[in-house]
mmCIF file of C-alpha atoms in Angstrom:
data_model
loop_
_atom_site.group_PDB
_atom_site.id
_atom_site.type_symbol
_atom_site.label_atom_id
_atom_site.label_comp_id
_atom_site.label_asym_id
_atom_site.label_seq_id
_atom_site.Cartn_x
_atom_site.Cartn_y
_atom_site.Cartn_z
ATOM 1 C CA MET Z 19 -33.528 -11.441 -17.498
ATOM 2 C CA ARG Z 20 -35.663 -9.320 -15.236
ATOM 3 C CA ILE Z 21 -33.166 -9.744 -12.424
ATOM 4 C CA ILE Z 22 -30.382 -8.499 -14.648
ATOM 5 C CA SER Z 23 -32.345 -5.438 -15.666
ATOM 6 C CA VAL Z 24 -33.068 -4.726 -12.001
ATOM 7 C CA PHE Z 25 -29.365 -4.919 -11.270
ATOM 8 C CA VAL Z 26 -28.474 -2.739 -14.219
ATOM 9 C CA SER Z 27 -30.996 -0.073 -13.326
ATOM 10 C CA ALA Z 28 -29.923 -0.217 -9.663
ATOM 11 C CA PHE Z 29 -26.352 0.283 -10.783
ATOM 12 C CA LEU Z 30 -27.306 3.198 -13.003
ATOM 13 C CA LEU Z 31 -29.229 4.811 -10.156
ATOM 14 C CA PHE Z 32 -26.255 4.282 -7.867
ATOM 15 C CA SER Z 33 -23.762 5.663 -10.342
ATOM 16 C CA THR Z 34 -25.563 9.008 -10.474
ATOM 17 C CA ALA Z 35 -25.043 9.146 -6.706
ATOM 18 C CA LEU Z 36 -21.320 8.760 -7.381
ATOM 19 C CA ALA Z 37 -21.012 12.362 -8.483
ATOM 20 C CA ILE Z 38 -19.133 13.466 -5.407
ATOM 21 C CA ASP Z 39 -18.966 17.183 -5.992
ATOM 22 C CA SER Z 40 -22.315 18.550 -4.871
ATOM 23 C CA GLY Z 41 -21.309 22.176 -5.296
ATOM 24 C CA GLU Z 42 -23.151 24.462 -7.681
ATOM 25 C CA LYS Z 43 -21.750 24.848 -11.151
ATOM 26 C CA PHE Z 44 -20.100 28.084 -12.146
ATOM 27 C CA LYS Z 45 -22.172 30.274 -14.460
ATOM 28 C CA ASP Z 46 -19.115 30.841 -16.610
ATOM 29 C CA PRO Z 47 -18.340 27.581 -18.491
ATOM 30 C CA GLU Z 48 -14.689 28.570 -18.827
ATOM 31 C CA LEU Z 49 -14.383 28.920 -15.049
ATOM 32 C CA GLN Z 50 -16.173 25.596 -14.592
ATOM 33 C CA ALA Z 51 -13.682 23.912 -16.933
ATOM 34 C CA ARG Z 52 -10.723 25.389 -15.028
ATOM 35 C CA TYR Z 53 -12.270 24.310 -11.734
ATOM 36 C CA GLU Z 54 -12.776 20.743 -12.920
ATOM 37 C CA LYS Z 55 -9.260 20.559 -14.310
ATOM 38 C CA ILE Z 56 -7.760 21.791 -11.034
ATOM 39 C CA ILE Z 57 -9.712 19.459 -8.778
ATOM 40 C CA SER Z 58 -8.761 16.490 -10.947
ATOM 41 C CA GLU Z 59 -5.074 17.344 -10.460
ATOM 42 C CA VAL Z 60 -5.060 17.776 -6.685
ATOM 43 C CA ARG Z 61 -4.508 14.865 -4.376
ATOM 44 C CA CYS Z 62 -6.833 14.231 -1.479
ATOM 45 C CA LEU Z 63 -4.287 14.177 1.361
ATOM 46 C CA LYS Z 64 -6.591 12.121 3.523
ATOM 47 C CA CYS Z 65 -7.029 9.296 1.051
ATOM 48 C CA GLN Z 66 -3.874 9.870 -0.992
ATOM 49 C CA ASN Z 67 -4.698 7.790 -4.050
ATOM 50 C CA GLN Z 68 -7.722 9.817 -5.030
ATOM 51 C CA THR Z 69 -8.037 13.275 -6.444
ATOM 52 C CA ILE Z 70 -10.180 15.718 -4.530
ATOM 53 C CA LYS Z 71 -12.617 15.446 -7.427
ATOM 54 C CA ASP Z 72 -13.167 11.765 -6.694
ATOM 55 C CA SER Z 73 -12.957 11.789 -2.939
ATOM 56 C CA ALA Z 74 -15.859 11.972 -0.533
ATOM 57 C CA ALA Z 75 -13.579 12.758 2.444
ATOM 58 C CA PHE Z 76 -14.622 15.971 4.173
ATOM 59 C CA LEU Z 77 -11.166 17.439 3.661
ATOM 60 C CA ALA Z 78 -11.568 16.996 -0.109
ATOM 61 C CA GLY Z 79 -14.930 18.759 0.139
ATOM 62 C CA ASP Z 80 -13.383 21.611 2.135
ATOM 63 C CA LEU Z 81 -10.602 21.983 -0.430
ATOM 64 C CA ARG Z 82 -13.127 22.040 -3.289
ATOM 65 C CA VAL Z 83 -14.956 24.845 -1.514
ATOM 66 C CA GLU Z 84 -11.660 26.734 -1.026
ATOM 67 C CA ILE Z 85 -10.664 26.284 -4.684
ATOM 68 C CA ARG Z 86 -14.121 27.413 -5.796
ATOM 69 C CA ARG Z 87 -13.773 30.525 -3.625
ATOM 70 C CA MET Z 88 -10.296 31.309 -4.949
ATOM 71 C CA LEU Z 89 -11.436 31.002 -8.567
ATOM 72 C CA MET Z 90 -14.407 33.256 -7.839
ATOM 73 C CA GLU Z 91 -11.980 35.800 -6.448
ATOM 74 C CA GLY Z 92 -10.155 35.717 -9.757
ATOM 75 C CA MET Z 93 -7.021 33.848 -8.745
ATOM 76 C CA THR Z 94 -5.039 32.126 -11.488
ATOM 77 C CA ASP Z 95 -4.528 28.348 -11.625
ATOM 78 C CA GLN Z 96 -0.925 28.945 -10.624
ATOM 79 C CA GLN Z 97 -1.985 30.860 -7.507
ATOM 80 C CA VAL Z 98 -4.393 28.095 -6.526
ATOM 81 C CA PHE Z 99 -1.681 25.451 -6.876
ATOM 82 C CA ASP Z 100 0.748 27.635 -4.912
ATOM 83 C CA PHE Z 101 -1.829 27.945 -2.128
ATOM 84 C CA LEU Z 102 -2.032 24.155 -1.868
ATOM 85 C CA VAL Z 103 1.716 23.522 -2.124
ATOM 86 C CA GLN Z 104 2.420 26.090 0.609
ATOM 87 C CA ARG Z 105 0.164 24.185 2.978
ATOM 88 C CA TYR Z 106 0.413 20.549 1.973
ATOM 89 C CA GLY Z 107 3.657 20.332 -0.006
ATOM 90 C CA GLU Z 108 4.411 19.155 -3.548
ATOM 91 C CA PHE Z 109 2.753 15.832 -2.814
ATOM 92 C CA ALA Z 110 -0.633 17.524 -3.115
ATOM 93 C CA LEU Z 111 -0.165 17.897 -6.866
ATOM 94 C CA TYR Z 112 -0.703 14.908 -9.123
ATOM 95 C CA LYS Z 113 1.443 16.609 -11.729
ATOM 96 C CA PRO Z 114 4.543 17.800 -9.872
ATOM 97 C CA ARG Z 115 5.843 21.150 -11.043
ATOM 98 C CA LYS Z 116 8.771 21.148 -13.440
ATOM 99 C CA GLU Z 117 11.114 23.058 -11.157
ATOM 100 C CA GLY Z 118 13.297 22.605 -8.091
ATOM 101 C CA LYS Z 119 13.583 19.161 -6.598
ATOM 102 C CA THR Z 120 10.592 17.784 -8.483
ATOM 103 C CA LEU Z 121 12.453 18.435 -11.738
ATOM 104 C CA LEU Z 122 14.371 15.243 -10.987
ATOM 105 C CA LEU Z 123 11.093 13.302 -11.161
ATOM 106 C CA TRP Z 124 10.517 14.534 -14.675
ATOM 107 C CA LEU Z 125 14.092 14.035 -15.856
ATOM 108 C CA ALA Z 126 14.748 10.662 -14.218
ATOM 109 C CA PRO Z 127 13.172 8.502 -16.987
ATOM 110 C CA ALA Z 128 15.173 10.275 -19.710
ATOM 111 C CA LEU Z 129 18.357 10.057 -17.635
ATOM 112 C CA LEU Z 130 17.901 6.341 -16.983
ATOM 113 C CA PHE Z 131 17.189 5.746 -20.661
ATOM 114 C CA LEU Z 132 20.345 7.631 -21.599
ATOM 115 C CA ILE Z 133 22.481 5.637 -19.161
ATOM 116 C CA GLY Z 134 21.031 2.372 -20.481
ATOM 117 C CA ALA Z 135 21.550 3.384 -24.108
ATOM 118 C CA LEU Z 136 25.159 4.377 -23.429
ATOM 119 C CA ALA Z 137 25.850 1.119 -21.603
ATOM 120 C CA ILE Z 138 24.428 -0.935 -24.483
ATOM 121 C CA GLY Z 139 26.276 1.186 -27.005
ATOM 122 C CA PHE Z 140 29.655 0.757 -25.339
ATOM 123 C CA THR Z 141 29.159 -2.971 -24.814
ATOM 124 C CA LEU Z 142 28.179 -3.528 -28.448
ATOM 125 C CA LYS Z 143 31.055 -1.443 -29.695
ATOM 126 C CA ARG Z 144 33.529 -3.418 -27.624
ATOM 127 C CA ARG Z 145 32.076 -6.760 -28.693
ATOM 128 C CA MET Z 146 32.060 -5.844 -32.351
ATOM 129 C CA ALA Z 147 35.755 -5.051 -32.104
ATOM 130 C CA LEU Z 148 36.457 -8.672 -31.043
ATOM 131 C CA PRO Z 149 37.546 -11.146 -33.757
ATOM 132 C CA ILE Z 150 34.540 -13.127 -34.917
ATOM 133 C CA ASP Z 151 36.068 -16.575 -34.736
ATOM 134 C CA GLN Z 152 37.381 -16.243 -31.209
ATOM 135 C CA ASP Z 153 35.625 -18.748 -28.918
ATOM 136 C CA ALA Z 154 37.574 -18.023 -25.803
ATOM 137 C CA PRO Z 155 35.757 -16.085 -23.049
ATOM 138 C CA GLU Z 156 36.471 -12.406 -23.343
ATOM 139 C CA GLU Z 157 37.722 -12.177 -19.767
ATOM 140 C CA GLN Z 158 40.880 -14.153 -20.613
ATOM 141 C CA SER Z 159 42.851 -11.143 -21.724
ATOM 142 C CA MET J 20 37.418 -9.530 -11.835
ATOM 143 C CA TRP J 21 36.234 -6.468 -9.944
ATOM 144 C CA ARG J 22 33.719 -5.680 -12.629
ATOM 145 C CA TYR J 23 31.605 -8.619 -11.467
ATOM 146 C CA LEU J 24 31.119 -6.841 -8.191
ATOM 147 C CA ILE J 25 29.486 -3.851 -9.859
ATOM 148 C CA PRO J 26 26.050 -5.527 -10.295
ATOM 149 C CA VAL J 27 26.328 -6.864 -6.745
ATOM 150 C CA ALA J 28 26.989 -3.341 -5.477
ATOM 151 C CA ILE J 29 24.057 -1.942 -7.471
ATOM 152 C CA PHE J 30 21.826 -4.714 -6.124
ATOM 153 C CA GLY J 31 22.996 -3.966 -2.588
ATOM 154 C CA ALA J 32 22.261 -0.251 -3.025
ATOM 155 C CA LEU J 33 18.761 -1.040 -4.338
ATOM 156 C CA ILE J 34 18.080 -3.326 -1.372
ATOM 157 C CA ALA J 35 19.182 -0.553 0.994
ATOM 158 C CA ILE J 36 16.835 1.917 -0.734
ATOM 159 C CA PHE J 37 13.918 -0.548 -0.611
ATOM 160 C CA VAL J 38 14.468 -1.371 3.046
ATOM 161 C CA ARG J 39 14.498 2.339 3.829
ATOM 162 C CA GLY J 40 11.388 2.835 1.699
ATOM 163 C CA LEU J 41 9.486 0.081 3.476
ATOM 164 C CA ALA J 42 10.268 1.633 6.844
ATOM 165 C CA LEU J 43 8.712 4.942 5.799
ATOM 166 C CA ASP J 44 5.035 5.536 6.386
ATOM 167 C CA PRO J 45 3.557 6.995 3.178
ATOM 168 C CA SER J 46 0.679 8.539 5.140
ATOM 169 C CA GLU J 47 3.120 10.781 7.031
ATOM 170 C CA LEU J 48 3.910 13.672 4.741
ATOM 171 C CA PRO J 49 6.621 16.188 5.522
ATOM 172 C CA SER J 50 5.113 19.573 6.320
ATOM 173 C CA PRO J 51 6.224 22.457 4.113
ATOM 174 C CA LEU J 52 5.577 24.741 7.107
ATOM 175 C CA ILE J 53 8.623 23.599 9.061
ATOM 176 C CA GLY J 54 11.060 26.471 9.507
ATOM 177 C CA LYS J 55 8.398 28.996 8.521
ATOM 178 C CA PRO J 56 6.312 31.312 10.707
ATOM 179 C CA ALA J 57 3.200 29.669 12.101
ATOM 180 C CA PRO J 58 0.135 30.544 9.975
ATOM 181 C CA GLU J 59 -1.860 33.377 11.524
ATOM 182 C CA PHE J 60 -5.233 32.647 13.045
ATOM 183 C CA THR J 61 -7.665 34.056 15.553
ATOM 184 C CA LEU J 62 -10.361 31.679 16.684
ATOM 185 C CA PRO J 63 -12.914 31.540 19.496
ATOM 186 C CA GLU J 64 -11.826 29.654 22.554
ATOM 187 C CA LEU J 65 -13.622 26.357 23.048
ATOM 188 C CA GLU J 66 -14.677 26.634 26.684
ATOM 189 C CA ASP J 67 -15.474 30.329 26.618
ATOM 190 C CA GLY J 68 -16.596 31.518 23.198
ATOM 191 C CA THR J 69 -16.211 35.176 24.149
ATOM 192 C CA LYS J 70 -12.434 34.779 24.413
ATOM 193 C CA THR J 71 -10.140 34.113 21.476
ATOM 194 C CA VAL J 72 -7.024 32.088 20.849
ATOM 195 C CA SER J 73 -4.552 33.355 18.264
ATOM 196 C CA THR J 74 -1.067 32.764 16.923
ATOM 197 C CA ALA J 75 0.209 35.463 19.292
ATOM 198 C CA ASP J 76 -0.714 33.240 22.262
ATOM 199 C CA LEU J 77 1.668 30.560 21.014
ATOM 200 C CA LYS J 78 4.638 32.908 20.951
ATOM 201 C CA GLY J 79 7.006 33.879 23.754
ATOM 202 C CA LYS J 80 7.598 30.285 24.856
ATOM 203 C CA VAL J 81 8.058 26.902 23.303
ATOM 204 C CA SER J 82 4.615 25.438 22.774
ATOM 205 C CA ILE J 83 2.812 22.631 21.002
ATOM 206 C CA LEU J 84 -0.399 22.872 19.033
ATOM 207 C CA ASN J 85 -2.306 19.601 19.115
ATOM 208 C CA VAL J 86 -4.978 19.122 16.441
ATOM 209 C CA TRP J 87 -7.831 16.958 17.690
ATOM 210 C CA ALA J 88 -11.515 16.200 17.252
ATOM 211 C CA THR J 89 -14.104 14.082 18.982
ATOM 212 C CA TRP J 90 -14.675 12.014 15.830
ATOM 213 C CA CYS J 91 -10.991 11.116 15.814
ATOM 214 C CA VAL J 92 -10.469 7.670 17.328
ATOM 215 C CA ALA J 93 -6.709 7.976 17.634
ATOM 216 C CA CYS J 94 -7.137 11.247 19.578
ATOM 217 C CA ARG J 95 -8.877 9.309 22.342
ATOM 218 C CA GLN J 96 -5.910 6.964 22.422
ATOM 219 C CA GLU J 97 -3.531 9.935 22.622
ATOM 220 C CA HIS J 98 -5.440 11.830 25.298
ATOM 221 C CA PRO J 99 -4.045 10.120 28.450
ATOM 222 C CA PHE J 100 -0.522 10.958 27.308
ATOM 223 C CA LEU J 101 -1.445 14.629 26.842
ATOM 224 C CA LEU J 102 -2.858 14.688 30.376
ATOM 225 C CA ARG J 103 0.390 13.265 31.761
ATOM 226 C CA LEU J 104 2.417 15.694 29.648
ATOM 227 C CA ALA J 105 0.388 18.650 30.934
ATOM 228 C CA LYS J 106 1.273 17.737 34.527
ATOM 229 C CA ARG J 107 5.005 17.804 33.738
ATOM 230 C CA ASN J 108 4.934 21.445 32.589
ATOM 231 C CA GLU J 109 7.546 20.921 29.868
ATOM 232 C CA VAL J 110 5.762 22.993 27.239
ATOM 233 C CA ALA J 111 2.564 24.944 26.889
ATOM 234 C CA ILE J 112 -0.042 22.705 25.240
ATOM 235 C CA TYR J 113 -2.576 24.370 22.978
ATOM 236 C CA GLY J 114 -5.399 22.533 21.283
ATOM 237 C CA LEU J 115 -6.903 23.082 17.857
ATOM 238 C CA ASN J 116 -10.311 21.474 17.803
ATOM 239 C CA TRP J 117 -10.747 20.796 14.110
ATOM 240 C CA ARG J 118 -13.979 20.234 12.173
ATOM 241 C CA ASP J 119 -15.916 19.428 15.304
ATOM 242 C CA GLN J 120 -18.812 20.732 17.398
ATOM 243 C CA ALA J 121 -18.221 22.872 20.467
ATOM 244 C CA SER J 122 -20.755 20.962 22.585
ATOM 245 C CA LYS J 123 -19.194 17.578 21.792
ATOM 246 C CA ALA J 124 -15.685 18.897 22.299
ATOM 247 C CA ASN J 125 -16.541 20.419 25.673
ATOM 248 C CA GLN J 126 -18.178 17.167 26.742
ATOM 249 C CA TRP J 127 -14.989 15.322 25.734
ATOM 250 C CA LEU J 128 -12.830 17.592 27.893
ATOM 251 C CA ARG J 129 -15.230 17.271 30.848
ATOM 252 C CA ASP J 130 -15.276 13.477 30.556
ATOM 253 C CA LEU J 131 -11.631 12.805 29.832
ATOM 254 C CA GLY J 132 -9.857 15.801 31.380
ATOM 255 C CA ASP J 133 -8.415 18.941 29.838
ATOM 256 C CA PRO J 134 -4.656 18.998 29.148
ATOM 257 C CA TYR J 135 -4.807 22.231 27.152
ATOM 258 C CA THR J 136 -3.791 25.729 28.233
ATOM 259 C CA ALA J 137 -6.420 26.839 25.741
ATOM 260 C CA THR J 138 -8.244 25.212 22.844
ATOM 261 C CA ALA J 139 -9.072 27.044 19.633
ATOM 262 C CA LEU J 140 -12.350 26.075 18.012
ATOM 263 C CA ASP J 141 -12.116 25.631 14.233
ATOM 264 C CA GLU J 142 -15.559 24.356 13.306
ATOM 265 C CA PRO J 143 -15.402 25.153 9.555
ATOM 266 C CA GLY J 144 -11.857 23.799 9.265
ATOM 267 C CA ASN J 145 -10.278 26.809 7.526
ATOM 268 C CA VAL J 146 -7.434 27.194 10.002
ATOM 269 C CA GLY J 147 -6.797 23.476 9.659
ATOM 270 C CA ILE J 148 -6.308 23.994 5.922
ATOM 271 C CA ASP J 149 -3.927 26.921 6.555
ATOM 272 C CA TRP J 150 -1.859 24.668 8.783
ATOM 273 C CA GLY J 151 -1.886 21.861 6.222
ATOM 274 C CA VAL J 152 -3.793 19.535 8.539
ATOM 275 C CA TYR J 153 -5.121 16.445 6.801
ATOM 276 C CA GLY J 154 -5.726 13.962 9.581
ATOM 277 C CA ALA J 155 -6.066 14.312 13.327
ATOM 278 C CA PRO J 156 -4.232 13.927 15.575
ATOM 279 C CA GLU J 157 -1.382 16.109 14.418
ATOM 280 C CA THR J 158 0.989 18.005 16.693
ATOM 281 C CA PHE J 159 3.067 21.047 15.805
ATOM 282 C CA LEU J 160 6.049 22.241 17.811
ATOM 283 C CA ILE J 161 6.282 26.037 17.832
ATOM 284 C CA GLY J 162 9.369 28.016 18.835
ATOM 285 C CA LYS J 163 9.397 31.152 20.988
ATOM 286 C CA ASP J 164 9.448 33.392 17.908
ATOM 287 C CA GLY J 165 6.436 31.585 16.446
ATOM 288 C CA THR J 166 8.358 29.419 13.970
ATOM 289 C CA VAL J 167 7.036 25.944 13.233
ATOM 290 C CA LEU J 168 9.865 23.635 14.335
ATOM 291 C CA TYR J 169 8.367 20.208 13.824
ATOM 292 C CA LYS J 170 5.177 18.386 12.961
ATOM 293 C CA HIS J 171 4.183 14.970 14.172
ATOM 294 C CA ILE J 172 1.329 13.071 12.522
ATOM 295 C CA SER J 173 -0.460 10.271 14.418
ATOM 296 C CA PRO J 174 -0.876 10.011 18.195
ATOM 297 C CA LEU J 175 1.795 11.213 20.589
ATOM 298 C CA ASN J 176 3.193 8.821 23.148
ATOM 299 C CA GLU J 177 6.131 8.787 25.543
ATOM 300 C CA GLN J 178 8.534 7.282 23.014
ATOM 301 C CA VAL J 179 7.681 9.769 20.261
ATOM 302 C CA TRP J 180 7.905 12.564 22.792
ATOM 303 C CA GLN J 181 11.360 11.566 24.042
ATOM 304 C CA GLU J 182 12.755 10.890 20.571
ATOM 305 C CA GLU J 183 11.241 13.653 18.457
ATOM 306 C CA PHE J 184 10.191 16.457 20.758
ATOM 307 C CA VAL J 185 12.511 16.577 23.780
ATOM 308 C CA PRO J 186 15.744 17.197 21.797
ATOM 309 C CA ARG J 187 14.063 19.846 19.645
ATOM 310 C CA ILE J 188 12.561 21.572 22.678
ATOM 311 C CA ALA J 189 15.975 21.628 24.378
ATOM 312 C CA ALA J 190 17.523 23.187 21.256
ATOM 313 C CA ALA J 191 14.697 25.726 20.994
ATOM 314 C CA GLU J 192 15.033 26.730 24.647
ATOM 315 C CA LYS J 193 18.741 27.327 24.153
ATOM 316 C CA ALA J 194 18.281 29.287 20.946
ATOM 317 C CA GLN J 195 16.179 31.884 22.759
#
């Protein structure tokens, strides 16, 4: 029992150390919320499957500092994202923008669903037109 | 009869896409800078901090900008090739020492040799961000007018040089 509690408390101690972003909080809570939202939507290019909020890579740290600076200077979220896309490309955004070539990413699921639905629809319609008691394979005709 | 071939064709197309996808390296991202003017910078020169290196130095000839650092293991692997390349005088080779310390970087060049016409020192890493650098070594090919023509991520070697750089340099030389 004691061992377990040691492990649990060690884990809890460790998990506080997991807060990667060591930067100071903004005084303005609204700005802080925007900052946190942005850094959780930007990919760490070095580690690729982490956001820069979660990554301890120095590049992620540098980008957090840059984003902090840009927000302090009064730039909009859009301007911050544009800054990143200009340098690192669309891949830097976890939520690709709904324009240009990334529009295809957003529309692809709906398009595929539509194609599938049409295919099923046509097949069913054709099959329902066949006489019910006909056993012969439909390819005979 | 032919309709049975449709799924086969779709399957074949998928296989082709997957094979292509497997051959791509997901860590090599296309640079949005290609075809655009090289990002402006003015940085102290590594060997002599009183001098500067800037975007203007890259212009007027075809040049490469090689991003390196002493903490970068693959840069050490790449270095002998850069030294050989420097001897051939095909392009001007500029260095961007990224997120590093001047003393360590100078020691590196003294120990291993210096292939660079000049090396810009970017200790805080801001210029690296402007150039979209995310992992050294990276090498940019810059045209005479200062346009970014190509970016290679991961170490240079003779094969990469012949396949990716030589044809583009030849085209850039012709284009004035």
